[in-house]
Amino acid sequence: MMSYNSFNVPFVRQLEGPMHPGRVVAIYGNIPHHCSRFVINLQCGGAQPSVSDIALHVSVRFDQHCVVRNSQQGGWQHEERDGGMPHSLHRGGHFQMLLMCEGHAFKIAFNGQHFREFRHRMPFQRVTHVSVEGDVSINSVSGVLGSAHQTHNPSVPHVQNIGSVYPGRCLRVRGFIPHNAYRFSVNLANGPSMDYSDIALHVSTRPSEGLVEINTCRRGGWENGQQLRPCPVRLGQAFEMMILVDDYAYKVAFNGVHFAEWPHRHPYQGVNHVIVEGSVQLQLVSVEGQQRSGGYAPPPPPAAPVPFYPSPYGGSHDFFPNPYHIIH
């Protein structure tokens, strides 16, 4: 049976780069109706949690109606249990957990609300991995290494060879739309040129016109496109676009919310480049997801939209949920 979770629990994943004050690890997931408890650790090294030093251990315990914080260094240390269970956490619901490192402590937030601090008991610089165990499904974890191929802060226009695409492959584009932007486009093409390549998927985002146009270009000619209103992003704001390759269509999402589907008009197997043009400042272009095994599998039953929770810690710490099920 195919797993539609982004991460198969339990898992241990390496963080990208060192832990430092100001860094936030964001975890999105779903709590099953039968959940007793689940654990998220920031740990030192990639061994199993039972044999690792753990700088921060967060144990969400519905069976005890509390969230336990602790650390492990040659054995478990003193538990912190005050605070009870956050009101926004419940069985059968989505959740977002933010773990923010500061010089003196980790800050813990659930669903956009600060919960507690946990003062450092060992140098935070030792943290290299995040691990998850227990009764929980994890949709996304920010800042971990995996099967993604990432380009940070590229200039625009941006042309990137992404190799082959297949069902389960996902393109993630994150950036900022200037106040004076007119439009920008993200394109999946069979070559590096907008002028001489077939464009399997053209997503033209036009916040100044209040719409998004989706189209295909073959042999130099644009086909019948579709204009969709309203535009899901605004001038002067950060955004994240995701494009998931499905068996029969491309799925497009903005800021963690599914927006549109575009049926394949020519074989996706020919796509090998992403091209980004227009009035946009790019922060990240990421290609991620593994090929689905066993041929076509129907999508999972429709689920309630994953909520977006602004970070309670200010700055640029907003993380959008993942609306699609990507196998990492």
Tab-separated table of C-alpha atoms in Angstrom:
chain	number	residue	atom	x	y	z
A	1	MET	CA	0.000	0.000	0.000
A	2	MET	CA	1.377	3.381	-0.952
A	3	SER	CA	2.076	5.896	1.767
A	4	TYR	CA	0.807	9.378	1.077
A	5	ASN	CA	2.623	10.912	4.041
A	6	SER	CA	5.524	13.199	3.219
A	7	PHE	CA	7.559	11.453	5.926
A	8	ASN	CA	7.236	7.904	7.183
A	9	VAL	CA	7.139	8.066	10.988
A	10	PRO	CA	9.404	7.312	12.833
A	11	PHE	CA	12.222	9.165	11.093
A	12	VAL	CA	15.473	11.031	11.745
A	13	ARG	CA	16.412	13.813	9.301
A	14	GLN	CA	19.474	16.023	9.108
A	15	LEU	CA	19.003	19.788	9.301
A	16	GLU	CA	20.404	22.018	6.595
A	17	GLY	CA	23.259	23.918	8.188
A	18	PRO	CA	23.924	24.671	11.846
A	19	MET	CA	21.483	25.597	14.562
A	20	HIS	CA	21.735	29.282	15.521
A	21	PRO	CA	19.734	31.984	17.305
A	22	GLY	CA	16.813	33.029	15.129
A	23	ARG	CA	16.505	29.705	13.325
A	24	VAL	CA	13.044	28.145	13.239
A	25	VAL	CA	12.145	24.533	12.523
A	26	ALA	CA	8.504	24.295	11.398
A	27	ILE	CA	6.616	20.990	11.468
A	28	TYR	CA	3.180	20.486	9.928
A	29	GLY	CA	1.183	17.337	10.507
A	30	ASN	CA	-2.068	15.603	11.318
A	31	ILE	CA	-3.047	13.993	14.612
A	32	PRO	CA	-5.018	10.764	14.111
A	33	HIS	CA	-8.194	10.127	16.088
A	34	HIS	CA	-6.543	7.265	17.994
A	35	CYS	CA	-3.457	9.287	18.992
A	36	SER	CA	-2.090	8.608	22.450
A	37	ARG	CA	1.126	10.624	22.162
A	38	PHE	CA	3.852	11.703	19.740
A	39	VAL	CA	7.373	13.076	20.117
A	40	ILE	CA	9.488	15.623	18.243
A	41	ASN	CA	13.193	15.900	19.117
A	42	LEU	CA	16.013	18.257	18.222
A	43	GLN	CA	18.956	15.929	18.633
A	44	CYS	CA	22.715	15.738	18.324
A	45	GLY	CA	23.657	13.338	15.547
A	46	GLY	CA	21.680	11.023	13.319
A	47	ALA	CA	21.449	7.931	15.503
A	48	GLN	CA	18.146	6.684	16.870
A	49	PRO	CA	16.731	8.955	19.591
A	50	SER	CA	17.125	6.260	22.254
A	51	VAL	CA	20.925	6.490	21.977
A	52	SER	CA	21.325	10.176	21.036
A	53	ASP	CA	21.847	13.293	23.078
A	54	ILE	CA	18.633	15.322	22.716
A	55	ALA	CA	18.731	19.063	23.252
A	56	LEU	CA	14.938	19.426	23.093
A	57	HIS	CA	12.377	16.647	23.525
A	58	VAL	CA	8.736	17.681	23.027
A	59	SER	CA	6.261	14.916	23.908
A	60	VAL	CA	2.599	15.684	23.147
A	61	ARG	CA	0.621	13.369	25.417
A	62	PHE	CA	-3.128	13.188	24.959
A	63	ASP	CA	-3.222	10.279	27.413
A	64	GLN	CA	-1.883	12.615	30.119
A	65	HIS	CA	-3.305	15.871	28.725
A	66	CYS	CA	0.028	17.683	28.731
A	67	VAL	CA	3.099	18.518	26.659
A	68	VAL	CA	6.303	17.288	28.306
A	69	ARG	CA	9.653	18.988	27.585
A	70	ASN	CA	12.953	17.386	28.470
A	71	SER	CA	16.509	16.702	27.332
A	72	GLN	CA	18.643	13.585	27.204
A	73	GLN	CA	22.370	13.412	27.868
A	74	GLY	CA	23.485	10.114	29.268
A	75	GLY	CA	19.919	9.615	30.469
A	76	TRP	CA	16.701	11.604	30.727
A	77	GLN	CA	16.877	14.787	32.774
A	78	HIS	CA	14.238	16.806	34.632
A	79	GLU	CA	10.826	16.960	32.933
A	80	GLU	CA	8.909	20.183	32.504
A	81	ARG	CA	5.137	19.617	32.426
A	82	ASP	CA	3.526	22.975	33.175
A	83	GLY	CA	1.129	24.473	30.651
A	84	GLY	CA	-1.206	21.538	30.172
A	85	MET	CA	-2.368	20.807	26.628
A	86	PRO	CA	-2.729	23.713	24.158
A	87	HIS	CA	-6.430	24.237	23.356
A	88	SER	CA	-5.728	24.217	19.613
A	89	LEU	CA	-4.358	20.649	19.650
A	90	HIS	CA	-6.902	17.882	19.331
A	91	ARG	CA	-7.178	14.386	17.939
A	92	GLY	CA	-8.235	14.331	14.302
A	93	GLY	CA	-6.894	17.837	13.630
A	94	HIS	CA	-4.017	19.485	11.834
A	95	PHE	CA	-1.184	21.094	13.748
A	96	GLN	CA	1.801	23.354	13.236
A	97	MET	CA	4.712	23.317	15.670
A	98	LEU	CA	7.426	25.972	15.574
A	99	LEU	CA	10.716	25.439	17.417
A	100	MET	CA	12.688	28.685	17.507
A	101	CYS	CA	16.253	28.834	18.784
A	102	GLU	CA	17.322	31.824	20.863
A	103	GLY	CA	20.539	32.406	22.743
A	104	HIS	CA	19.137	31.237	26.073
A	105	ALA	CA	16.330	28.848	25.137
A	106	PHE	CA	14.160	27.154	22.526
A	107	LYS	CA	10.727	28.700	22.056
A	108	ILE	CA	7.831	26.350	21.309
A	109	ALA	CA	4.647	27.397	19.527
A	110	PHE	CA	1.565	25.455	18.458
A	111	ASN	CA	-0.784	26.682	15.748
A	112	GLY	CA	0.440	30.254	15.824
A	113	GLN	CA	0.448	30.628	19.623
A	114	HIS	CA	3.550	30.697	21.818
A	115	PHE	CA	3.422	27.838	24.331
A	116	ARG	CA	6.566	27.619	26.456
A	117	GLU	CA	10.328	28.205	26.528
A	118	PHE	CA	12.854	25.478	27.257
A	119	ARG	CA	16.176	26.783	28.503
A	120	HIS	CA	19.270	25.273	26.909
A	121	ARG	CA	20.801	22.448	28.910
A	122	MET	CA	23.548	21.803	26.345
A	123	PRO	CA	25.040	23.963	23.575
A	124	PHE	CA	22.404	24.480	20.866
A	125	GLN	CA	25.243	24.340	18.295
A	126	ARG	CA	25.319	20.564	18.808
A	127	VAL	CA	21.862	20.121	17.263
A	128	THR	CA	22.116	18.552	13.801
A	129	HIS	CA	18.960	16.459	13.321
A	130	VAL	CA	15.206	16.424	13.934
A	131	SER	CA	13.383	13.180	14.749
A	132	VAL	CA	9.715	12.250	15.095
A	133	GLU	CA	8.086	9.229	16.745
A	134	GLY	CA	4.615	8.175	17.820
A	135	ASP	CA	1.008	8.476	16.662
A	136	VAL	CA	1.270	11.266	14.107
A	137	SER	CA	1.391	11.904	10.360
A	138	ILE	CA	3.948	14.507	9.251
A	139	ASN	CA	3.204	16.584	6.187
A	140	SER	CA	6.309	18.790	6.051
A	141	VAL	CA	9.394	19.795	8.031
A	142	SER	CA	11.280	22.955	7.148
A	143	GLY	CA	15.024	23.021	6.717
A	144	VAL	CA	15.809	19.303	6.480
A	145	LEU	CA	17.921	17.542	3.893
A	146	GLY	CA	16.145	15.065	1.659
A	147	SER	CA	15.535	14.340	-1.999
A	148	ALA	CA	15.160	18.030	-2.844
A	149	HIS	CA	17.450	19.889	-5.257
A	150	GLN	CA	17.465	23.476	-4.051
A	151	THR	CA	18.673	26.781	-5.463
A	152	HIS	CA	18.714	29.702	-3.031
A	153	ASN	CA	18.267	33.367	-3.981
A	154	PRO	CA	18.638	32.940	-7.759
A	155	SER	CA	18.504	35.978	-10.043
A	156	VAL	CA	15.591	36.491	-12.442
A	157	PRO	CA	15.174	35.338	-15.151
A	158	HIS	CA	16.056	31.959	-13.720
A	159	VAL	CA	16.590	28.862	-15.878
A	160	GLN	CA	17.262	25.519	-14.191
A	161	ASN	CA	17.681	22.017	-15.560
A	162	ILE	CA	15.538	19.810	-13.319
A	163	GLY	CA	16.151	16.496	-15.062
A	164	SER	CA	13.092	14.335	-15.568
A	165	VAL	CA	9.665	14.828	-14.040
A	166	TYR	CA	7.165	12.150	-13.079
A	167	PRO	CA	4.085	11.687	-10.915
A	168	GLY	CA	5.081	12.617	-7.391
A	169	ARG	CA	7.650	15.231	-8.461
A	170	CYS	CA	7.038	18.708	-7.012
A	171	LEU	CA	8.414	22.154	-7.800
A	172	ARG	CA	8.433	24.692	-4.965
A	173	VAL	CA	9.040	28.375	-5.733
A	174	ARG	CA	9.309	30.841	-2.862
A	175	GLY	CA	9.851	34.574	-3.149
A	176	PHE	CA	8.616	38.127	-2.755
A	177	ILE	CA	6.401	40.184	-5.079
A	178	PRO	CA	7.548	43.835	-5.269
A	179	HIS	CA	4.993	46.596	-4.807
A	180	ASN	CA	5.483	47.708	-8.416
A	181	ALA	CA	5.344	44.216	-9.950
A	182	TYR	CA	3.331	43.697	-13.122
A	183	ARG	CA	3.470	39.928	-13.581
A	184	PHE	CA	5.755	36.931	-13.307
A	185	SER	CA	5.592	33.426	-14.731
A	186	VAL	CA	6.767	29.964	-13.734
A	187	ASN	CA	7.169	27.581	-16.661
A	188	LEU	CA	7.852	23.876	-17.091
A	189	ALA	CA	9.540	23.432	-20.482
A	190	ASN	CA	11.369	20.884	-22.621
A	191	GLY	CA	14.340	23.210	-23.033
A	192	PRO	CA	16.071	26.274	-21.565
A	193	SER	CA	14.457	28.901	-23.844
A	194	MET	CA	10.987	30.442	-23.696
A	195	ASP	CA	11.269	31.242	-27.411
A	196	TYR	CA	12.341	27.857	-28.752
A	197	SER	CA	10.973	25.345	-26.243
A	198	ASP	CA	7.604	23.740	-25.794
A	199	ILE	CA	6.027	24.975	-22.551
A	200	ALA	CA	4.049	22.175	-20.916
A	201	LEU	CA	2.842	24.437	-18.096
A	202	HIS	CA	2.850	28.244	-18.027
A	203	VAL	CA	1.593	29.861	-14.819
A	204	SER	CA	1.460	33.636	-15.206
A	205	THR	CA	0.709	35.337	-11.893
A	206	ARG	CA	-0.670	38.850	-12.335
A	207	PRO	CA	-1.527	40.433	-8.976
A	208	SER	CA	-1.897	43.889	-10.553
A	209	GLU	CA	-4.687	42.463	-12.746
A	210	GLY	CA	-6.103	40.254	-10.028
A	211	LEU	CA	-5.731	36.992	-11.954
A	212	VAL	CA	-3.579	33.979	-12.781
A	213	GLU	CA	-3.378	32.675	-16.352
A	214	ILE	CA	-2.453	29.061	-17.092
A	215	ASN	CA	-1.572	27.870	-20.581
A	216	THR	CA	0.542	25.611	-22.802
A	217	CYS	CA	2.783	26.533	-25.738
A	218	ARG	CA	3.642	24.037	-28.490
A	219	ARG	CA	5.738	24.627	-31.585
A	220	GLY	CA	5.868	28.345	-30.852
A	221	GLY	CA	2.107	28.829	-30.542
A	222	TRP	CA	0.123	29.490	-27.399
A	223	GLU	CA	-2.984	27.384	-26.974
A	224	ASN	CA	-6.302	28.200	-25.328
A	225	GLY	CA	-5.452	29.289	-21.819
A	226	GLN	CA	-7.531	29.850	-18.735
A	227	GLN	CA	-7.699	32.973	-16.595
A	228	LEU	CA	-8.553	32.376	-12.958
A	229	ARG	CA	-9.739	35.024	-10.488
A	230	PRO	CA	-9.083	36.261	-7.904
A	231	CYS	CA	-5.297	36.226	-7.740
A	232	PRO	CA	-4.268	34.334	-4.575
A	233	VAL	CA	-1.189	36.530	-3.904
A	234	ARG	CA	-0.720	40.271	-3.518
A	235	LEU	CA	1.797	42.963	-4.280
A	236	GLY	CA	4.332	43.592	-1.543
A	237	GLN	CA	3.981	40.153	0.005
A	238	ALA	CA	5.931	36.921	0.260
A	239	PHE	CA	4.530	33.865	-1.494
A	240	GLU	CA	5.104	30.178	-2.073
A	241	MET	CA	3.962	28.356	-5.211
A	242	MET	CA	3.914	24.579	-5.519
A	243	ILE	CA	3.447	22.579	-8.720
A	244	LEU	CA	2.833	18.859	-8.264
A	245	VAL	CA	3.100	16.493	-11.220
A	246	ASP	CA	0.172	14.085	-11.072
A	247	ASP	CA	-0.678	11.266	-13.455
A	248	TYR	CA	-3.206	13.247	-15.484
A	249	ALA	CA	-2.575	16.878	-14.567
A	250	TYR	CA	-0.366	19.446	-12.895
A	251	LYS	CA	-1.666	20.676	-9.548
A	252	VAL	CA	-0.882	24.266	-8.592
A	253	ALA	CA	-0.999	25.694	-5.058
A	254	PHE	CA	-0.290	29.121	-3.592
A	255	ASN	CA	0.630	29.683	0.052
A	256	GLY	CA	-0.346	26.194	1.141
A	257	VAL	CA	-3.767	26.150	-0.578
A	258	HIS	CA	-4.633	24.186	-3.728
A	259	PHE	CA	-5.492	26.633	-6.517
A	260	ALA	CA	-5.919	24.867	-9.861
A	261	GLU	CA	-5.290	21.801	-12.016
A	262	TRP	CA	-4.015	21.801	-15.592
A	263	PRO	CA	-4.392	18.581	-17.620
A	264	HIS	CA	-1.359	17.306	-19.491
A	265	ARG	CA	-1.605	18.450	-23.115
A	266	HIS	CA	1.608	16.729	-24.109
A	267	PRO	CA	3.710	14.134	-22.274
A	268	TYR	CA	5.211	15.355	-19.018
A	269	GLN	CA	8.164	13.037	-19.699
A	270	GLY	CA	9.580	15.693	-22.055
A	271	VAL	CA	9.839	18.390	-19.375
A	272	ASN	CA	13.409	19.031	-18.179
A	273	HIS	CA	13.661	22.751	-17.327
A	274	VAL	CA	11.978	25.310	-15.101
A	275	ILE	CA	12.023	28.930	-16.267
A	276	VAL	CA	11.005	31.854	-14.033
A	277	GLU	CA	10.589	35.300	-15.569
A	278	GLY	CA	9.101	38.662	-14.683
A	279	SER	CA	8.756	40.963	-11.701
A	280	VAL	CA	9.624	38.761	-8.764
A	281	GLN	CA	12.398	38.300	-6.206
A	282	LEU	CA	13.217	34.624	-5.731
A	283	GLN	CA	14.328	33.130	-2.442
A	284	LEU	CA	14.110	29.417	-3.257
A	285	VAL	CA	13.529	27.081	-6.193
A	286	SER	CA	13.282	23.479	-4.984
A	287	VAL	CA	12.587	20.256	-6.856
A	288	GLU	CA	11.526	17.472	-4.525
A	289	GLY	CA	9.567	14.237	-4.222
A	290	GLN	CA	10.235	10.670	-5.288
A	291	GLN	CA	8.619	8.715	-8.077
A	292	ARG	CA	5.576	6.740	-7.069
A	293	SER	CA	6.054	2.988	-7.320
A	294	GLY	CA	3.481	0.502	-8.535
A	295	GLY	CA	1.950	2.669	-11.251
A	296	TYR	CA	-1.066	4.883	-10.832
A	297	ALA	CA	-2.677	5.099	-7.423
A	298	PRO	CA	-5.841	7.123	-6.863
A	299	PRO	CA	-5.488	10.237	-4.731
A	300	PRO	CA	-6.408	10.023	-1.057
A	301	PRO	CA	-9.896	11.098	0.018
A	302	PRO	CA	-10.399	14.880	0.152
A	303	ALA	CA	-9.241	16.388	3.407
A	304	ALA	CA	-10.051	19.653	5.094
A	305	PRO	CA	-7.769	22.512	4.031
A	306	VAL	CA	-4.605	22.740	6.118
A	307	PRO	CA	-4.750	25.989	8.115
A	308	PHE	CA	-2.074	28.673	7.862
A	309	TYR	CA	-0.820	29.976	11.204
A	310	PRO	CA	1.292	33.157	11.224
A	311	SER	CA	4.360	32.831	13.409
A	312	PRO	CA	4.018	34.431	16.853
A	313	TYR	CA	7.731	35.300	16.742
A	314	GLY	CA	7.594	38.015	14.081
A	315	GLY	CA	10.171	38.565	11.356
A	316	SER	CA	10.167	36.285	8.322
A	317	HIS	CA	9.165	33.115	10.180
A	318	ASP	CA	5.880	32.344	8.398
A	319	PHE	CA	5.758	28.812	6.984
A	320	PHE	CA	3.040	27.614	4.642
A	321	PRO	CA	1.564	24.122	4.994
A	322	ASN	CA	1.990	21.515	2.282
A	323	PRO	CA	-1.352	20.920	0.510
A	324	TYR	CA	-0.082	17.869	-1.387
A	325	HIS	CA	1.202	14.465	-0.368
A	326	ILE	CA	4.830	14.201	-1.492
A	327	ILE	CA	6.922	11.105	-0.888
A	328	HIS	CA	10.374	12.102	0.414
